[in-house]
PDB file of C-alpha atoms and ligand atoms in Angstrom:
ATOM      1  CA  UNK A   4      75.117  89.387 120.178  1.00 68.00           C
ATOM      2  CA  UNK A   5      77.507  91.543 118.163  1.00 66.00           C
ATOM      3  CA  UNK A   6      79.032  88.933 117.040  1.00 67.00           C
ATOM      4  CA  UNK A   7      75.800  86.852 115.928  1.00 71.00           C
ATOM      5  CA  UNK A   8      75.577  90.122 114.016  1.00 70.00           C
ATOM      6  CA  UNK A   9      79.017  90.094 112.910  1.00 70.00           C
ATOM      7  CA  UNK A  10      78.248  85.884 111.787  1.00 72.00           C
ATOM      8  CA  UNK A  11      75.423  87.135 109.591  1.00 76.00           C
ATOM      9  CA  UNK A  12      76.734  89.781 108.124  1.00 75.00           C
ATOM     10  CA  UNK A  13      79.518  88.384 106.875  1.00 75.00           C
ATOM     11  CA  UNK A  14      77.616  85.286 105.316  1.00 76.00           C
ATOM     12  CA  UNK A  15      74.897  88.150 103.646  1.00 79.00           C
ATOM     13  CA  UNK A  16      78.552  89.538 102.190  1.00 79.00           C
ATOM     14  CA  UNK A  17      80.317  87.211 101.192  1.00 79.00           C
ATOM     15  CA  UNK A  18      77.044  85.353  98.936  1.00 80.00           C
ATOM     16  CA  UNK A  19      76.746  88.853  97.235  1.00 84.00           C
ATOM     17  CA  UNK A  20      80.741  89.609  96.791  1.00 83.00           C
ATOM     18  CA  UNK A  21      80.059  85.413  95.290  1.00 83.00           C
ATOM     19  CA  UNK A  22      77.750  86.698  92.700  1.00 86.00           C
ATOM     20  CA  UNK A  23      79.094  89.663  91.817  1.00 88.00           C
ATOM     21  CA  UNK A  24      82.484  88.380  91.072  1.00 87.00           C
ATOM     22  CA  UNK A  25      80.820  86.254  88.539  1.00 88.00           C
ATOM     23  CA  UNK A  26      79.084  89.333  86.950  1.00 90.00           C
ATOM     24  CA  UNK A  27      82.542  90.665  86.962  1.00 92.00           C
ATOM     25  CA  UNK A  28      84.445  88.606  85.133  1.00 91.00           C
ATOM     26  CA  UNK A  29      82.730  89.202  81.426  1.00 93.00           C
ATOM     27  CA  UNK A  30      82.870  92.685  82.149  1.00 94.00           C
ATOM     28  CA  UNK A  31      86.641  93.132  83.146  1.00 94.00           C
ATOM     29  CA  UNK A  32      87.500  90.584  80.618  1.00 93.00           C
ATOM     30  CA  UNK A  33      85.669  91.660  77.216  1.00 94.00           C
ATOM     31  CA  UNK A  34      86.723  95.638  78.251  1.00 95.00           C
ATOM     32  CA  UNK A  35      89.629  94.481  78.286  1.00 95.00           C
ATOM     33  CA  UNK A  36      89.731  92.673  74.769  1.00 94.00           C
ATOM     34  CA  UNK A  37      87.856  95.260  73.367  1.00 95.00           C
ATOM     35  CA  UNK A  38      90.744  98.001  74.327  1.00 94.00           C
ATOM     36  CA  UNK A  39      93.400  95.293  72.879  1.00 94.00           C
ATOM     37  CA  UNK A  40      90.795  95.963  68.853  1.00 94.00           C
ATOM     38  CA  UNK A  41      90.607  99.792  69.477  1.00 94.00           C
ATOM     39  CA  UNK A  42      93.359 102.174  68.710  1.00 94.00           C
ATOM     40  CA  UNK A  43      94.327 104.901  71.077  1.00 93.00           C
ATOM     41  CA  UNK A  44      93.246 107.762  69.091  1.00 95.00           C
ATOM     42  CA  UNK A  45      89.898 105.790  68.738  1.00 95.00           C
ATOM     43  CA  UNK A  46      86.837 108.162  70.442  1.00 92.00           C
ATOM     44  CA  UNK A  47      85.735 104.852  72.091  1.00 95.00           C
ATOM     45  CA  UNK A  48      89.202 103.913  73.499  1.00 96.00           C
ATOM     46  CA  UNK A  49      89.123 106.203  76.878  1.00 95.00           C
ATOM     47  CA  UNK A  50      85.782 104.962  77.434  1.00 95.00           C
ATOM     48  CA  UNK A  51      86.754 101.432  77.976  1.00 96.00           C
ATOM     49  CA  UNK A  52      89.373 102.680  79.675  1.00 96.00           C
ATOM     50  CA  UNK A  53      87.382 103.830  82.420  1.00 95.00           C
ATOM     51  CA  UNK A  54      85.085 100.537  82.261  1.00 95.00           C
ATOM     52  CA  UNK A  55      88.377  98.296  83.052  1.00 95.00           C
ATOM     53  CA  UNK A  56      89.665 100.387  86.268  1.00 93.00           C
ATOM     54  CA  UNK A  57      86.085 100.770  87.606  1.00 93.00           C
ATOM     55  CA  UNK A  58      85.899  96.958  87.320  1.00 93.00           C
ATOM     56  CA  UNK A  59      89.424  96.276  88.531  1.00 91.00           C
ATOM     57  CA  UNK A  60      88.284  98.991  91.354  1.00 88.00           C
ATOM     58  CA  UNK A  61      84.920  96.227  91.657  1.00 90.00           C
ATOM     59  CA  UNK A  62      86.676  93.184  91.924  1.00 89.00           C
ATOM     60  CA  UNK A  63      89.507  94.395  94.343  1.00 83.00           C
ATOM     61  CA  UNK A  64      86.141  95.494  97.026  1.00 82.00           C
ATOM     62  CA  UNK A  65      84.883  92.212  95.818  1.00 85.00           C
ATOM     63  CA  UNK A  66      87.992  90.415  96.255  1.00 80.00           C
ATOM     64  CA  UNK A  67      88.512  92.431 100.095  1.00 76.00           C
ATOM     65  CA  UNK A  68      84.895  91.473 101.575  1.00 78.00           C
ATOM     66  CA  UNK A  69      85.024  87.625 100.205  1.00 77.00           C
ATOM     67  CA  UNK A  70      88.534  87.756 102.791  1.00 72.00           C
ATOM     68  CA  UNK A  71      86.371  89.610 105.348  1.00 69.00           C
ATOM     69  CA  UNK A  72      83.254  86.524 105.242  1.00 71.00           C
ATOM     70  CA  UNK A  73      85.277  83.393 104.604  1.00 66.00           C
ATOM     71  CA  UNK A  74      85.477  81.567 107.783  1.00 60.00           C
ATOM     72  CA  UNK A  75      89.871  81.768 107.635  1.00 60.00           C
ATOM     73  CA  UNK A  76      92.023  79.124 108.472  1.00 65.00           C
ATOM     74  CA  UNK A  77      93.580  80.412 111.763  1.00 78.00           C
ATOM     75  CA  UNK A  78      96.456  78.234 112.855  1.00 84.00           C
ATOM     76  CA  UNK A  79      96.987  79.459 116.287  1.00 90.00           C
ATOM     77  CA  UNK A  80     100.493  78.564 117.654  1.00 93.00           C
ATOM     78  CA  UNK A  81     102.760  79.873 120.934  1.00 95.00           C
ATOM     79  CA  UNK A  82     104.214  82.536 119.331  1.00 95.00           C
ATOM     80  CA  UNK A  83     106.579  85.857 120.400  1.00 96.00           C
ATOM     81  CA  UNK A  84     104.340  88.386 119.963  1.00 97.00           C
ATOM     82  CA  UNK A  85     107.150  91.054 120.048  1.00 97.00           C
ATOM     83  CA  UNK A  86     108.919  88.956 116.602  1.00 96.00           C
ATOM     84  CA  UNK A  87     105.645  89.845 115.104  1.00 96.00           C
ATOM     85  CA  UNK A  88     104.898  92.907 115.589  1.00 96.00           C
ATOM     86  CA  UNK A  89     107.945  94.002 114.770  1.00 95.00           C
ATOM     87  CA  UNK A  90     107.804  92.090 111.338  1.00 93.00           C
ATOM     88  CA  UNK A  91     105.132  93.572 110.827  1.00 93.00           C
ATOM     89  CA  UNK A  92     106.321  97.165 111.590  1.00 94.00           C
ATOM     90  CA  UNK A  93     109.162  96.889 109.907  1.00 91.00           C
ATOM     91  CA  UNK A  94     107.047  96.300 106.395  1.00 88.00           C
ATOM     92  CA  UNK A  95     104.698  99.557 107.775  1.00 91.00           C
ATOM     93  CA  UNK A  96     107.781 101.991 108.303  1.00 89.00           C
ATOM     94  CA  UNK A  97     108.083 102.228 104.644  1.00 86.00           C
ATOM     95  CA  UNK A  98     104.858 102.527 103.359  1.00 87.00           C
ATOM     96  CA  UNK A  99     104.059 105.265 106.254  1.00 90.00           C
ATOM     97  CA  UNK A 100     104.410 108.904 103.941  1.00 91.00           C
ATOM     98  CA  UNK A 101     107.789 110.281 105.358  1.00 91.00           C
ATOM     99  CA  UNK A 102     106.164 113.110 107.917  1.00 94.00           C
ATOM    100  CA  UNK A 103     104.410 110.756 110.226  1.00 95.00           C
ATOM    101  CA  UNK A 104     107.195 110.250 112.934  1.00 95.00           C
ATOM    102  CA  UNK A 105     106.831 106.131 113.881  1.00 94.00           C
ATOM    103  CA  UNK A 106     108.081 105.757 117.736  1.00 96.00           C
ATOM    104  CA  UNK A 107     108.604 102.035 118.105  1.00 96.00           C
ATOM    105  CA  UNK A 108     108.145 101.036 121.912  1.00 97.00           C
ATOM    106  CA  UNK A 109     108.341  96.725 121.333  1.00 96.00           C
ATOM    107  CA  UNK A 110     109.448  95.221 124.610  1.00 92.00           C
ATOM    108  CA  UNK A 111     109.761  91.729 125.487  1.00 92.00           C
ATOM    109  CA  UNK A 112     106.786  90.258 126.790  1.00 93.00           C
ATOM    110  CA  UNK A 113     105.792  86.580 127.838  1.00 92.00           C
ATOM    111  CA  UNK A 114     104.727  84.104 124.739  1.00 94.00           C
ATOM    112  CA  UNK A 115     100.397  84.376 123.392  1.00 95.00           C
ATOM    113  CA  UNK A 116      99.028  81.333 121.585  1.00 94.00           C
ATOM    114  CA  UNK A 117      98.391  83.027 118.345  1.00 94.00           C
ATOM    115  CA  UNK A 118      97.933  82.819 114.895  1.00 92.00           C
ATOM    116  CA  UNK A 119     100.856  85.091 113.237  1.00 92.00           C
ATOM    117  CA  UNK A 120      99.240  85.900 110.248  1.00 88.00           C
ATOM    118  CA  UNK A 121      96.072  87.067 111.906  1.00 90.00           C
ATOM    119  CA  UNK A 122      98.226  89.596 115.203  1.00 94.00           C
ATOM    120  CA  UNK A 123     100.088  90.843 111.751  1.00 92.00           C
ATOM    121  CA  UNK A 124      96.853  92.017 110.104  1.00 90.00           C
ATOM    122  CA  UNK A 125      95.429  94.173 113.409  1.00 95.00           C
ATOM    123  CA  UNK A 126      98.813  95.966 113.398  1.00 96.00           C
ATOM    124  CA  UNK A 127      98.405  96.810 110.251  1.00 93.00           C
ATOM    125  CA  UNK A 128      94.653  97.654 110.145  1.00 94.00           C
ATOM    126  CA  UNK A 129      95.367  99.532 113.334  1.00 97.00           C
ATOM    127  CA  UNK A 130      98.650 101.552 112.192  1.00 96.00           C
ATOM    128  CA  UNK A 131      96.700 102.155 108.819  1.00 94.00           C
ATOM    129  CA  UNK A 132      93.890 103.782 109.979  1.00 96.00           C
ATOM    130  CA  UNK A 133      96.120 105.946 112.435  1.00 96.00           C
ATOM    131  CA  UNK A 134      97.901 107.568 108.642  1.00 95.00           C
ATOM    132  CA  UNK A 135      94.952 108.097 107.603  1.00 94.00           C
ATOM    133  CA  UNK A 136      93.199 109.337 110.244  1.00 95.00           C
ATOM    134  CA  UNK A 137      96.551 112.191 110.706  1.00 94.00           C
ATOM    135  CA  UNK A 138      96.224 112.308 106.828  1.00 91.00           C
ATOM    136  CA  UNK A 139      98.910 115.309 105.519  1.00 90.00           C
ATOM    137  CA  UNK A 140      99.000 116.845 109.400  1.00 89.00           C
ATOM    138  CA  UNK A 141     102.122 117.998 110.312  1.00 88.00           C
ATOM    139  CA  UNK A 142     104.356 116.762 113.495  1.00 90.00           C
ATOM    140  CA  UNK A 143     101.891 114.054 113.939  1.00 95.00           C
ATOM    141  CA  UNK A 144     103.471 110.143 115.405  1.00 96.00           C
ATOM    142  CA  UNK A 145     102.217 106.709 115.455  1.00 97.00           C
ATOM    143  CA  UNK A 146     103.478 105.213 118.502  1.00 97.00           C
ATOM    144  CA  UNK A 147     103.124 101.388 118.765  1.00 98.00           C
ATOM    145  CA  UNK A 148     104.151  99.856 122.051  1.00 97.00           C
ATOM    146  CA  UNK A 149     103.580  96.036 123.183  1.00 97.00           C
ATOM    147  CA  UNK A 150     103.722  95.336 126.397  1.00 95.00           C
ATOM    148  CA  UNK A 151     103.765  92.853 129.446  1.00 92.00           C
ATOM    149  CA  UNK A 152     100.763  93.279 131.559  1.00 85.00           C
ATOM    150  CA  UNK A 153      99.828  91.766 135.455  1.00 72.00           C
ATOM    151  CA  UNK A 154      96.120  92.248 135.759  1.00 61.00           C
ATOM    152  CA  UNK A 155      95.330  93.362 139.612  1.00 63.00           C
ATOM    153  CA  UNK A 156      95.754  91.144 142.140  1.00 64.00           C
ATOM    154  CA  UNK A 157      92.532  90.430 142.649  1.00 61.00           C
ATOM    155  CA  UNK A 158      90.786  90.887 139.681  1.00 59.00           C
ATOM    156  CA  UNK A 159      88.249  88.316 139.163  1.00 58.00           C
ATOM    157  CA  UNK A 160      87.629  85.975 136.079  1.00 55.00           C
ATOM    158  CA  UNK A 161      90.671  87.515 134.775  1.00 54.00           C
ATOM    159  CA  UNK A 162      93.401  86.161 133.419  1.00 50.00           C
ATOM    160  CA  UNK A 163      96.347  86.757 135.813  1.00 55.00           C
ATOM    161  CA  UNK A 164      99.416  87.905 132.539  1.00 88.00           C
ATOM    162  CA  UNK A 165      98.364  90.093 129.791  1.00 92.00           C
ATOM    163  CA  UNK A 166     100.174  91.285 126.619  1.00 95.00           C
ATOM    164  CA  UNK A 167      99.257  95.057 125.871  1.00 96.00           C
ATOM    165  CA  UNK A 168      99.462  96.365 122.471  1.00 97.00           C
ATOM    166  CA  UNK A 169      98.651 100.142 121.470  1.00 97.00           C
ATOM    167  CA  UNK A 170      98.567 101.916 118.821  1.00 98.00           C
ATOM    168  CA  UNK A 171      98.607 105.747 119.426  1.00 97.00           C
ATOM    169  CA  UNK A 172      97.586 108.195 116.676  1.00 97.00           C
ATOM    170  CA  UNK A 173      97.830 112.478 116.727  1.00 96.00           C
ATOM    171  CA  UNK A 174      95.220 111.923 113.859  1.00 95.00           C
ATOM    172  CA  UNK A 175      91.758 113.760 113.662  1.00 94.00           C
ATOM    173  CA  UNK A 176      90.811 111.693 115.721  1.00 94.00           C
ATOM    174  CA  UNK A 177      86.392 111.024 116.221  1.00 94.00           C
ATOM    175  CA  UNK A 178      82.998 112.294 116.963  1.00 93.00           C
ATOM    176  CA  UNK A 179      81.147 109.895 119.221  1.00 93.00           C
ATOM    177  CA  UNK A 180      78.639 109.243 116.261  1.00 94.00           C
ATOM    178  CA  UNK A 181      81.429 107.523 114.293  1.00 94.00           C
ATOM    179  CA  UNK A 182      82.965 105.934 117.769  1.00 94.00           C
ATOM    180  CA  UNK A 183      80.193 103.592 118.334  1.00 93.00           C
ATOM    181  CA  UNK A 184      79.850 102.372 115.132  1.00 94.00           C
ATOM    182  CA  UNK A 185      83.653 101.799 114.435  1.00 95.00           C
ATOM    183  CA  UNK A 186      83.181  97.895 114.804  1.00 92.00           C
ATOM    184  CA  UNK A 187      80.591  97.286 112.714  1.00 89.00           C
ATOM    185  CA  UNK A 188      81.512  95.848 109.256  1.00 84.00           C
ATOM    186  CA  UNK A 189      81.441  98.129 106.211  1.00 85.00           C
ATOM    187  CA  UNK A 190      81.156 101.545 108.522  1.00 92.00           C
ATOM    188  CA  UNK A 191      83.675 103.892 107.115  1.00 94.00           C
ATOM    189  CA  UNK A 192      83.777 107.686 106.556  1.00 95.00           C
ATOM    190  CA  UNK A 193      85.835 107.609 104.192  1.00 91.00           C
ATOM    191  CA  UNK A 194      85.198 108.310 100.356  1.00 87.00           C
ATOM    192  CA  UNK A 195      84.027 105.475  98.279  1.00 80.00           C
ATOM    193  CA  UNK A 196      87.600 103.646  97.416  1.00 74.00           C
ATOM    194  CA  UNK A 197      89.194 105.001  99.899  1.00 79.00           C
ATOM    195  CA  UNK A 198      87.465 102.512 102.748  1.00 84.00           C
ATOM    196  CA  UNK A 199      85.476  99.469 102.946  1.00 83.00           C
ATOM    197  CA  UNK A 200      85.189  99.848 106.111  1.00 88.00           C
ATOM    198  CA  UNK A 201      86.225  96.397 107.551  1.00 86.00           C
ATOM    199  CA  UNK A 202      89.544  97.084 108.862  1.00 90.00           C
ATOM    200  CA  UNK A 203      88.290  97.319 112.891  1.00 94.00           C
ATOM    201  CA  UNK A 204      85.608  94.929 112.572  1.00 89.00           C
ATOM    202  CA  UNK A 205      88.565  92.415 111.590  1.00 87.00           C
ATOM    203  CA  UNK A 206      90.448  93.363 113.988  1.00 93.00           C
ATOM    204  CA  UNK A 207      87.494  92.506 116.348  1.00 92.00           C
ATOM    205  CA  UNK A 208      86.803  89.400 115.460  1.00 87.00           C
ATOM    206  CA  UNK A 209      90.677  88.825 115.521  1.00 90.00           C
ATOM    207  CA  UNK A 210      91.080  90.053 118.874  1.00 93.00           C
ATOM    208  CA  UNK A 211      87.908  87.891 120.667  1.00 90.00           C
ATOM    209  CA  UNK A 212      88.934  85.137 118.899  1.00 88.00           C
ATOM    210  CA  UNK A 213      92.177  84.943 120.720  1.00 92.00           C
ATOM    211  CA  UNK A 214      90.168  85.655 123.935  1.00 92.00           C
ATOM    212  CA  UNK A 215      91.788  89.340 124.208  1.00 94.00           C
ATOM    213  CA  UNK A 216      89.820  92.611 124.775  1.00 95.00           C
ATOM    214  CA  UNK A 217      89.924  96.221 122.519  1.00 96.00           C
ATOM    215  CA  UNK A 218      89.627  99.700 123.849  1.00 96.00           C
ATOM    216  CA  UNK A 219      89.767 102.659 122.576  1.00 97.00           C
ATOM    217  CA  UNK A 220      90.308 105.985 123.765  1.00 95.00           C
ATOM    218  CA  UNK A 221      89.461 109.402 121.746  1.00 90.00           C
ATOM    219  CA  UNK A 222      89.775 112.977 121.686  1.00 81.00           C
ATOM    220  CA  UNK A 223      88.011 114.659 119.365  1.00 79.00           C
ATOM    221  CA  UNK A 224      91.557 116.372 117.425  1.00 80.00           C
ATOM    222  CA  UNK A 225      93.855 115.277 119.536  1.00 88.00           C
ATOM    223  CA  UNK A 226      94.071 111.621 118.385  1.00 95.00           C
ATOM    224  CA  UNK A 227      92.786 107.885 119.629  1.00 97.00           C
ATOM    225  CA  UNK A 228      94.271 105.157 121.182  1.00 98.00           C
ATOM    226  CA  UNK A 229      93.738 101.338 120.360  1.00 98.00           C
ATOM    227  CA  UNK A 230      94.502  98.934 123.464  1.00 97.00           C
ATOM    228  CA  UNK A 231      93.916  95.620 122.500  1.00 97.00           C
ATOM    229  CA  UNK A 232      94.811  93.210 125.994  1.00 96.00           C
ATOM    230  CA  UNK A 233      95.720  89.515 125.211  1.00 95.00           C
ATOM    231  CA  UNK A 234      96.014  86.635 127.335  1.00 93.00           C
ATOM    232  CA  UNK A 235      99.859  85.208 128.258  1.00 92.00           C
ATOM    233  CA  UNK A 236     100.058  81.377 126.603  1.00 89.00           C
ATOM    234  CA  UNK A 237      99.709  80.102 129.893  1.00 75.00           C
ATOM    235  CA  UNK A 238      96.149  82.056 130.594  1.00 54.00           C
ATOM    236  CA  UNK A 239      94.806  81.377 127.242  1.00 51.00           C
ATOM    237  CA  UNK A 240      93.205  78.503 127.676  1.00 52.00           C
ATOM    238  CA  UNK A 241      91.582  80.297 131.134  1.00 52.00           C
ATOM    239  CA  UNK A 242      90.093  82.820 128.833  1.00 51.00           C
ATOM    240  CA  UNK A 243      88.953  81.079 126.441  1.00 52.00           C
ATOM    241  CA  UNK A 244      86.976  79.288 129.326  1.00 47.00           C
ATOM    242  CA  UNK A 245      85.937  82.184 130.747  1.00 50.00           C
ATOM    243  CA  UNK A 246      84.747  83.908 127.238  1.00 51.00           C
ATOM    244  CA  UNK A 247      82.107  80.482 126.937  1.00 50.00           C
ATOM    245  CA  UNK A 248      81.014  80.623 130.641  1.00 48.00           C
ATOM    246  CA  UNK A 249      80.113  84.833 129.591  1.00 50.00           C
ATOM    247  CA  UNK A 250      78.279  83.851 126.245  1.00 53.00           C
ATOM    248  CA  UNK A 251      76.374  80.974 128.464  1.00 50.00           C
ATOM    249  CA  UNK A 252      75.283  83.338 131.299  1.00 49.00           C
ATOM    250  CA  UNK A 253      74.353  86.216 128.136  1.00 48.00           C
TER     251      UNK A 253
HETATM  252  N1  ATP B 321      92.799 105.998 114.437  1.00 51.56           N
HETATM  253  C1  ATP B 321      91.629 106.850 114.163  1.00 51.56           C
HETATM  254  N2  ATP B 321      91.920 107.922 114.049  1.00 51.56           N
HETATM  255  C2  ATP B 321      90.780 108.508 113.605  1.00 51.56           C
HETATM  256  N3  ATP B 321      89.408 107.657 113.162  1.00 51.56           N
HETATM  257  C3  ATP B 321      89.848 106.294 113.218  1.00 51.56           C
HETATM  258  C4  ATP B 321      90.501 105.747 113.323  1.00 51.56           C
HETATM  259  N4  ATP B 321      90.617 104.285 113.125  1.00 51.56           N
HETATM  260  C5  ATP B 321      89.380 104.271 112.794  1.00 51.56           C
HETATM  261  N5  ATP B 321      89.034 105.445 112.315  1.00 51.56           N
HETATM  262  C6  ATP B 321      87.038 105.558 112.036  1.00 51.56           C
HETATM  263  O1  ATP B 321      86.334 104.732 111.434  1.00 51.56           O
HETATM  264  C7  ATP B 321      86.028 104.096 110.979  1.00 51.56           C
HETATM  265  C8  ATP B 321      86.222 102.068 111.138  1.00 51.56           C
HETATM  266  O2  ATP B 321      87.459 101.788 110.510  1.00 51.56           O
HETATM  267  P1  ATP B 321      87.684 100.440 109.613  1.00 51.56           P
HETATM  268  O3  ATP B 321      89.115 100.522 109.544  1.00 51.56           O
HETATM  269  O4  ATP B 321      86.682  99.663 110.286  1.00 51.56           O
HETATM  270  O5  ATP B 321      87.284 101.046 107.988  1.00 51.56           O
HETATM  271  P2  ATP B 321      88.024 102.092 106.800  1.00 51.56           P
HETATM  272  O6  ATP B 321      89.413 102.908 107.583  1.00 51.56           O
HETATM  273  O7  ATP B 321      87.440 103.330 107.014  1.00 51.56           O
HETATM  274  O8  ATP B 321      87.845 101.054 105.613  1.00 51.56           O
HETATM  275  P3  ATP B 321      89.301  99.715 105.621  1.00 51.56           P
HETATM  276  O9  ATP B 321      89.748  99.703 106.523  1.00 51.56           O
HETATM  277  O10 ATP B 321      88.334  98.142 104.772  1.00 51.56           O
HETATM  278  O11 ATP B 321      89.963 100.647 104.394  1.00 51.56           O
HETATM  279  C9  ATP B 321      86.928 104.931 109.584  1.00 51.56           C
HETATM  280  O12 ATP B 321      86.622 105.611 108.805  1.00 51.56           O
HETATM  281  C10 ATP B 321      87.324 105.752 110.337  1.00 51.56           C
HETATM  282  O13 ATP B 321      86.079 106.953 110.202  1.00 51.56           O
HETATM  283 MG1   MG B 322      90.664 100.983 107.817  1.00 51.56          MG
END
């Protein structure tokens, strides 16, 4: 039900974004042209600058919504998740504010069957949220861990080997009412222009698309831990079969 809802919302959002994009083109291009004809001391200059920057913001938002709703080409190959995660972290390290300690525990793990770009996006979205939850708080840290995990022996319908990605932060945490809705597309507690509420619904879509699962542990005021389990390459085919069997039974 959840994934059907996501898909319907994606289609709707994509349609709206597409029309909105067409509407924005003349606003943006004509206001830029108008700006070129105005000297900076013209009383209209500041107004037009505001129109240009507001429509640029709207255009960026539209782009993100289109990226979310578009059925992206998923290229799954056998990849080394440690290499992909390390690459994402390297990029994030330079963009994170320096008051946040960034702790990386990326161990060697078995290969998984996955889209490398999507896996990177999962890491980026989770770490970005973590940094935003920390804000300006001092003594803050974000820990990213990648490790191999063996499923409990005898656990029925479980792939026998899993790769675990954990992103833990010491940020603000969330109330239950927020926690219940975080995977909904467009659910955000952030100010207009700061968040579109797509990060975690994208993460959710990617993880389930890889036969994985996601779990959130959260203590209001004490931070949040996201744990993602992905089946290793050998188990992936079995996991997909399990997922569709569950779907059929639901
Ligand atoms: N690590 C976290 N700590 C506390 N709250 C979080 C954390 N991650 C997500 N949230 C909450 O979940 C909401 C939804 O997150 P999501 O990433 O989907 O959207 P967003 O960050 O608000 O916007 P976007 O990712 O599109 O920029 C956030 O607005 C925030 O309230
Ligand atoms: Mg986010």
